Amino acid sequence: MLEIYTSREVSKTASKMIYRTTEIDEIIEDSWINLYSPTEAEISRVESQLGIPQEFFRYPLDEEERPRIDYDDDTGSVLIIVDIPFSKRENDIIKYETTPLGIILSHKHIVTVALKQSPILDHFIENRIRDLYIPFRTRFTIQILLAVAKEYLRLLRFIDKTLEVAEAELSKAISNNELYKLLELSKSLVYFASSLKSNEAVLEKLMRGRTIKLYEEDEDLLEDVVIEYKQAHEMADIYSNIVSSTTDAYASIISNNMNDIMKILAAATICLTIPDLIGSFFGQNCPMPWDDTFAANPGPFIGLTLACTATMIITFILLRKKNFL
């Protein structure tokens, strides 16, 4: 999909101009080209009109591409790749993953390239970002990075709430579904922590000011972005440790419960085995109540019954004292 936007003046105050992001049909100077799930024709169109190296469009479309900064000496174009978070639902489980987002800065344009449409960029399209002016490409880039950091923080807070719900459910009854949720949360937090660490390396390179020129206001905004990423990284590490410790704790509880069940079954088997051994000695020769000879000789049956009952009681008492029951 190819979308083209520009900033148009809508009002003027005493201190500043107010602009609104508007979609247009043709690529003009100082415009923003948003590509997501692009076709070959769309990539060729943007490439031919802007003179940006083709590989700059290909790199962000690779799911395994890592965050980094690339510079083309011939055209002066800069490619910034960062990982952005997204969520998807599979059955009753929400999964959180990351995907590359490419930001290409040319002399008169800014291009964003991604595999799928991102709600992060929708905030810019729907004019929900303050002081957005597309021709200020450096500031626009930093604003995108800030929006990505806030999305990480939002999803991390949601993961924290999901973790609390899962723990509450597990405290009532341990179920496989809740354990699967914890497993998915653990995987998601690993993805987030890895991506945030790589994004921080990109920000540190931007802070040096060698790749793109930073103005004083841009430096202040970029410092805020770095703080947001560090906070998100710390939160991801903390939640990851919590999930790991919680999973280990419930694994120990499950193992302990299984040991208790096996101990009870073993004790019950012992209680039932001893009377069975006694009965096996007399079973073939002892007259039963339904036999004709029982009335004349009930002693063996009564003695056998009393012996079995007594051994069961004695065995139960001994196992109880040993905490087997």
Short mmCIF file of C-alpha atoms in Angstrom, two decimals:
data_model
loop_
_atom_site.label_atom_id
_atom_site.label_comp_id
_atom_site.label_asym_id
_atom_site.label_seq_id
_atom_site.Cartn_x
_atom_site.Cartn_y
_atom_site.Cartn_z
CA MET A 1 0.00 0.00 0.00
CA LEU A 2 1.31 3.45 -0.93
CA GLU A 3 0.12 6.53 0.91
CA ILE A 4 1.40 10.10 0.45
CA TYR A 5 0.95 12.88 3.00
CA THR A 6 1.90 16.50 3.35
CA SER A 7 1.51 19.21 6.01
CA ARG A 8 -0.87 22.01 5.18
CA GLU A 9 -1.40 25.19 7.14
CA VAL A 10 -4.81 25.35 8.83
CA SER A 11 -4.40 28.25 11.26
CA LYS A 12 -1.92 30.69 12.69
CA THR A 13 -1.43 31.86 16.25
CA ALA A 14 0.75 34.59 17.68
CA SER A 15 3.58 32.18 18.40
CA LYS A 16 3.40 29.45 15.74
CA MET A 17 1.72 27.99 12.71
CA ILE A 18 -0.62 25.02 13.05
CA TYR A 19 -0.45 22.35 10.36
CA ARG A 20 -2.62 19.37 9.52
CA THR A 21 -1.48 16.13 7.89
CA THR A 22 -3.36 15.68 4.62
CA GLU A 23 -3.29 12.82 2.13
CA ILE A 24 -2.42 13.65 -1.48
CA ASP A 25 -2.20 11.67 -4.72
CA GLU A 26 1.22 12.63 -6.08
CA ILE A 27 4.69 12.78 -4.56
CA ILE A 28 5.78 16.36 -4.03
CA GLU A 29 8.63 18.02 -2.16
CA ASP A 30 8.49 17.88 1.63
CA SER A 31 6.02 14.99 1.59
CA TRP A 32 5.82 11.77 3.60
CA ILE A 33 5.52 8.50 1.71
CA ASN A 34 4.15 5.65 3.82
CA LEU A 35 4.69 2.15 2.40
CA TYR A 36 3.32 -0.96 4.09
CA SER A 37 3.06 -4.37 2.41
CA PRO A 38 4.13 -2.60 -0.80
CA THR A 39 3.93 -4.14 -4.25
CA GLU A 40 6.84 -4.15 -6.68
CA ALA A 41 5.14 -1.43 -8.73
CA GLU A 42 4.81 0.85 -5.70
CA ILE A 43 8.44 0.33 -4.72
CA SER A 44 9.59 1.04 -8.28
CA ARG A 45 7.50 4.22 -8.42
CA VAL A 46 8.97 5.67 -5.23
CA GLU A 47 12.48 4.53 -6.12
CA SER A 48 12.40 6.14 -9.58
CA GLN A 49 10.92 9.44 -8.37
CA LEU A 50 13.10 9.90 -5.30
CA GLY A 51 16.33 8.23 -6.42
CA ILE A 52 16.62 6.20 -3.22
CA PRO A 53 18.66 2.97 -3.41
CA GLN A 54 16.42 -0.05 -3.93
CA GLU A 55 17.98 -2.00 -1.06
CA PHE A 56 16.76 0.68 1.36
CA PHE A 57 13.22 -0.47 0.57
CA ARG A 58 14.13 -4.17 0.77
CA TYR A 59 15.87 -4.20 4.15
CA PRO A 60 12.82 -3.22 6.30
CA LEU A 61 10.69 -5.85 4.50
CA ASP A 62 12.88 -8.62 5.90
CA GLU A 63 11.37 -9.92 9.16
CA GLU A 64 14.81 -10.88 10.47
CA GLU A 65 16.41 -7.48 9.80
CA ARG A 66 17.97 -5.98 12.91
CA PRO A 67 17.77 -2.28 13.93
CA ARG A 68 20.60 -0.25 12.47
CA ILE A 69 21.49 2.91 10.51
CA ASP A 70 22.70 2.85 6.92
CA TYR A 71 23.98 5.74 4.78
CA ASP A 72 24.27 5.97 1.00
CA ASP A 73 27.16 8.17 -0.12
CA ASP A 74 25.89 8.62 -3.67
CA THR A 75 22.42 9.96 -2.87
CA GLY A 76 22.93 11.14 0.71
CA SER A 77 19.94 9.07 1.84
CA VAL A 78 19.82 7.74 5.38
CA LEU A 79 18.04 4.53 6.39
CA ILE A 80 17.03 4.03 10.02
CA ILE A 81 15.61 0.63 10.95
CA VAL A 82 13.95 0.08 14.32
CA ASP A 83 11.80 -2.71 15.71
CA ILE A 84 8.21 -1.75 16.48
CA PRO A 85 5.82 -3.82 18.64
CA PHE A 86 2.50 -5.25 17.59
CA SER A 87 -0.03 -7.67 19.06
CA LYS A 88 -2.09 -10.42 17.50
CA ARG A 89 -4.72 -12.80 18.86
CA GLU A 90 -4.56 -16.54 18.33
CA ASN A 91 -7.54 -18.36 19.83
CA ASP A 92 -7.78 -16.99 23.39
CA ILE A 93 -4.12 -16.00 23.69
CA ILE A 94 -2.72 -12.58 22.73
CA LYS A 95 0.81 -12.71 21.34
CA TYR A 96 3.21 -9.77 21.26
CA GLU A 97 5.95 -9.60 18.67
CA THR A 98 8.12 -7.05 16.87
CA THR A 99 8.62 -6.19 13.22
CA PRO A 100 11.10 -3.87 11.44
CA LEU A 101 10.16 -0.32 10.48
CA GLY A 102 12.35 1.53 8.02
CA ILE A 103 12.60 5.34 8.02
CA ILE A 104 14.34 6.74 4.94
CA LEU A 105 15.48 10.35 4.95
CA SER A 106 16.25 11.95 1.59
CA HIS A 107 16.90 15.60 0.75
CA LYS A 108 13.24 16.55 0.30
CA HIS A 109 11.23 13.54 1.46
CA ILE A 110 10.75 11.07 4.27
CA VAL A 111 9.69 7.48 3.57
CA THR A 112 8.47 4.84 6.02
CA VAL A 113 8.55 1.18 5.00
CA ALA A 114 7.02 -1.73 6.91
CA LEU A 115 5.66 -5.21 6.34
CA LYS A 116 2.27 -4.36 7.81
CA GLN A 117 0.19 -1.36 8.74
CA SER A 118 1.12 -0.03 12.14
CA PRO A 119 -1.22 1.79 14.54
CA ILE A 120 1.80 3.84 15.59
CA LEU A 121 1.86 5.68 12.26
CA ASP A 122 -1.92 6.00 12.32
CA HIS A 123 -1.48 8.54 15.13
CA PHE A 124 0.44 10.78 12.72
CA ILE A 125 -2.02 10.25 9.88
CA GLU A 126 -4.98 11.11 12.13
CA ASN A 127 -3.28 14.27 13.45
CA ARG A 128 -3.01 13.04 17.03
CA ILE A 129 0.63 14.13 17.36
CA ARG A 130 1.37 17.66 18.54
CA ASP A 131 3.69 19.97 16.59
CA LEU A 132 3.93 17.65 13.60
CA TYR A 133 5.41 19.30 10.53
CA ILE A 134 6.54 16.87 7.84
CA PRO A 135 9.21 19.12 6.21
CA PHE A 136 11.11 19.02 9.53
CA ARG A 137 12.23 15.48 8.71
CA THR A 138 14.67 15.06 11.60
CA ARG A 139 12.08 16.05 14.19
CA PHE A 140 9.47 13.93 12.43
CA THR A 141 11.82 10.94 12.67
CA ILE A 142 12.40 11.50 16.38
CA GLN A 143 8.64 11.86 16.93
CA ILE A 144 8.15 8.46 15.26
CA LEU A 145 10.79 6.94 17.55
CA LEU A 146 9.05 8.51 20.56
CA ALA A 147 5.71 7.07 19.45
CA VAL A 148 7.33 3.64 19.13
CA ALA A 149 8.69 3.90 22.68
CA LYS A 150 5.26 4.87 24.03
CA GLU A 151 3.71 1.90 22.22
CA TYR A 152 6.24 -0.41 23.90
CA LEU A 153 5.34 1.07 27.28
CA ARG A 154 1.61 0.72 26.59
CA LEU A 155 1.92 -2.95 25.64
CA LEU A 156 4.23 -3.65 28.59
CA ARG A 157 1.62 -2.24 30.97
CA PHE A 158 -0.98 -4.44 29.29
CA ILE A 159 1.33 -7.45 29.70
CA ASP A 160 1.63 -6.61 33.39
CA LYS A 161 -2.17 -6.63 33.76
CA THR A 162 -2.38 -9.92 31.85
CA LEU A 163 0.24 -11.40 34.16
CA GLU A 164 -1.74 -10.36 37.24
CA VAL A 165 -4.91 -11.98 35.84
CA ALA A 166 -3.02 -15.19 34.99
CA GLU A 167 -1.54 -15.37 38.49
CA ALA A 168 -4.98 -14.87 40.05
CA GLU A 169 -6.42 -17.69 37.94
CA LEU A 170 -3.51 -19.99 38.75
CA SER A 171 -3.91 -19.34 42.47
CA LYS A 172 -7.43 -20.81 42.23
CA ALA A 173 -6.63 -23.80 40.04
CA ILE A 174 -3.61 -24.61 37.91
CA SER A 175 -4.70 -25.00 34.29
CA ASN A 176 -2.75 -25.58 31.11
CA ASN A 177 -4.37 -22.56 29.44
CA GLU A 178 -3.01 -20.14 32.04
CA LEU A 179 0.42 -21.76 31.85
CA TYR A 180 0.37 -21.33 28.07
CA LYS A 181 -0.41 -17.65 28.61
CA LEU A 182 2.62 -17.32 30.89
CA LEU A 183 4.76 -19.04 28.26
CA GLU A 184 3.61 -16.62 25.56
CA LEU A 185 4.20 -13.65 27.86
CA SER A 186 7.73 -14.89 28.53
CA LYS A 187 8.44 -15.19 24.80
CA SER A 188 6.95 -11.74 24.13
CA LEU A 189 9.09 -10.12 26.81
CA VAL A 190 12.22 -11.73 25.38
CA TYR A 191 11.34 -10.27 21.96
CA PHE A 192 10.68 -6.86 23.48
CA ALA A 193 13.87 -6.78 25.54
CA SER A 194 16.00 -7.80 22.55
CA SER A 195 14.38 -5.25 20.23
CA LEU A 196 14.59 -2.44 22.79
CA LYS A 197 18.28 -3.11 23.33
CA SER A 198 18.91 -2.92 19.58
CA ASN A 199 16.81 0.24 19.27
CA GLU A 200 18.84 1.86 22.05
CA ALA A 201 22.00 1.24 20.04
CA VAL A 202 20.40 3.07 17.10
CA LEU A 203 19.45 6.00 19.34
CA GLU A 204 22.97 6.23 20.74
CA LYS A 205 24.30 6.49 17.20
CA LEU A 206 21.75 9.22 16.41
CA MET A 207 22.77 11.11 19.55
CA ARG A 208 26.27 11.56 18.18
CA GLY A 209 24.81 13.72 15.40
CA ARG A 210 27.03 12.30 12.68
CA THR A 211 24.33 10.54 10.67
CA ILE A 212 21.67 13.25 10.62
CA LYS A 213 22.00 16.86 11.72
CA LEU A 214 20.41 17.56 15.08
CA TYR A 215 19.19 20.99 16.15
CA GLU A 216 18.97 22.01 19.78
CA GLU A 217 15.26 21.23 20.08
CA ASP A 218 15.84 17.91 18.33
CA GLU A 219 18.55 16.98 20.82
CA ASP A 220 16.23 17.66 23.76
CA LEU A 221 13.48 15.57 22.19
CA LEU A 222 15.92 12.76 21.37
CA GLU A 223 17.09 12.70 24.99
CA ASP A 224 13.48 12.21 26.06
CA VAL A 225 13.19 9.35 23.58
CA VAL A 226 16.31 7.68 25.00
CA ILE A 227 14.83 7.92 28.51
CA GLU A 228 11.58 6.35 27.33
CA TYR A 229 13.43 3.45 25.69
CA LYS A 230 15.54 2.82 28.77
CA GLN A 231 12.43 2.78 30.91
CA ALA A 232 10.74 0.34 28.53
CA HIS A 233 13.85 -1.87 28.49
CA GLU A 234 13.99 -1.97 32.29
CA MET A 235 10.27 -2.79 32.48
CA ALA A 236 10.68 -5.63 29.95
CA ASP A 237 13.58 -7.09 31.95
CA ILE A 238 11.67 -6.83 35.24
CA TYR A 239 8.50 -8.42 33.84
CA SER A 240 10.57 -11.14 32.17
CA ASN A 241 12.17 -12.02 35.51
CA ILE A 242 8.76 -12.01 37.19
CA VAL A 243 7.29 -14.36 34.58
CA SER A 244 10.30 -16.69 34.83
CA SER A 245 10.13 -16.84 38.64
CA THR A 246 6.35 -17.30 38.53
CA THR A 247 6.64 -20.16 36.04
CA ASP A 248 9.33 -21.83 38.14
CA ALA A 249 7.20 -21.46 41.26
CA TYR A 250 4.15 -23.06 39.66
CA ALA A 251 6.31 -25.83 38.22
CA SER A 252 7.48 -26.57 41.77
CA ILE A 253 3.88 -26.48 43.03
CA ILE A 254 2.78 -28.93 40.31
CA SER A 255 5.67 -31.25 41.12
CA ASN A 256 4.91 -31.05 44.85
CA ASN A 257 1.22 -31.78 44.28
CA MET A 258 2.15 -34.77 42.14
CA ASN A 259 4.45 -36.08 44.87
CA ASP A 260 1.63 -35.75 47.42
CA ILE A 261 -0.75 -37.67 45.17
CA MET A 262 1.78 -40.44 44.59
CA LYS A 263 2.49 -40.63 48.33
CA ILE A 264 -1.21 -41.02 49.12
CA LEU A 265 -1.66 -43.66 46.43
CA ALA A 266 1.38 -45.59 47.72
CA ALA A 267 0.08 -45.44 51.31
CA ALA A 268 -3.39 -46.57 50.21
CA THR A 269 -1.82 -49.45 48.30
CA ILE A 270 0.07 -50.56 51.41
CA CYS A 271 -3.10 -50.42 53.53
CA LEU A 272 -4.97 -52.60 51.05
CA THR A 273 -2.12 -55.01 50.33
CA ILE A 274 -1.60 -56.35 53.89
CA PRO A 275 -5.23 -57.54 54.32
CA ASP A 276 -5.02 -59.03 50.87
CA LEU A 277 -1.96 -61.05 51.91
CA ILE A 278 -3.74 -62.34 55.01
CA GLY A 279 -6.86 -63.21 53.06
CA SER A 280 -4.87 -65.07 50.44
CA PHE A 281 -3.76 -67.65 53.03
CA PHE A 282 -7.32 -68.55 54.06
CA GLY A 283 -9.34 -67.71 50.99
CA GLN A 284 -9.60 -71.27 49.63
CA ASN A 285 -10.36 -73.02 52.97
CA CYS A 286 -12.42 -70.44 54.84
CA PRO A 287 -16.22 -70.99 54.64
CA MET A 288 -18.11 -67.91 53.49
CA PRO A 289 -21.46 -66.73 54.94
CA TRP A 290 -23.33 -68.10 51.97
CA ASP A 291 -21.86 -71.61 52.36
CA ASP A 292 -23.86 -74.37 54.09
CA THR A 293 -20.99 -75.11 56.49
CA PHE A 294 -20.63 -71.48 57.65
CA ALA A 295 -23.16 -71.77 60.50
CA ALA A 296 -21.32 -74.71 61.98
CA ASN A 297 -17.88 -73.07 61.76
CA PRO A 298 -17.98 -69.20 61.50
CA GLY A 299 -14.75 -68.70 63.43
CA PRO A 300 -12.26 -68.60 60.53
CA PHE A 301 -14.27 -65.96 58.63
CA ILE A 302 -14.75 -63.78 61.69
CA GLY A 303 -11.09 -64.10 62.66
CA LEU A 304 -9.95 -63.33 59.14
CA THR A 305 -12.21 -60.26 58.97
CA LEU A 306 -11.02 -58.97 62.33
CA ALA A 307 -7.36 -59.56 61.37
CA CYS A 308 -7.76 -57.68 58.10
CA THR A 309 -9.56 -54.79 59.82
CA ALA A 310 -6.97 -54.62 62.58
CA THR A 311 -4.02 -54.63 60.18
CA MET A 312 -5.65 -51.89 58.08
CA ILE A 313 -6.18 -49.74 61.17
CA ILE A 314 -2.65 -50.35 62.48
CA THR A 315 -1.14 -49.65 59.05
CA PHE A 316 -3.21 -46.46 58.70
CA ILE A 317 -2.10 -45.24 62.13
CA LEU A 318 1.56 -45.94 61.41
CA LEU A 319 1.42 -44.22 57.99
CA ARG A 320 -0.40 -41.28 59.55
CA LYS A 321 2.35 -40.85 62.13
CA LYS A 322 4.93 -40.93 59.33
CA ASN A 323 2.95 -38.21 57.44
CA PHE A 324 2.25 -40.48 54.51
CA LEU A 325 -1.48 -39.84 54.84
#
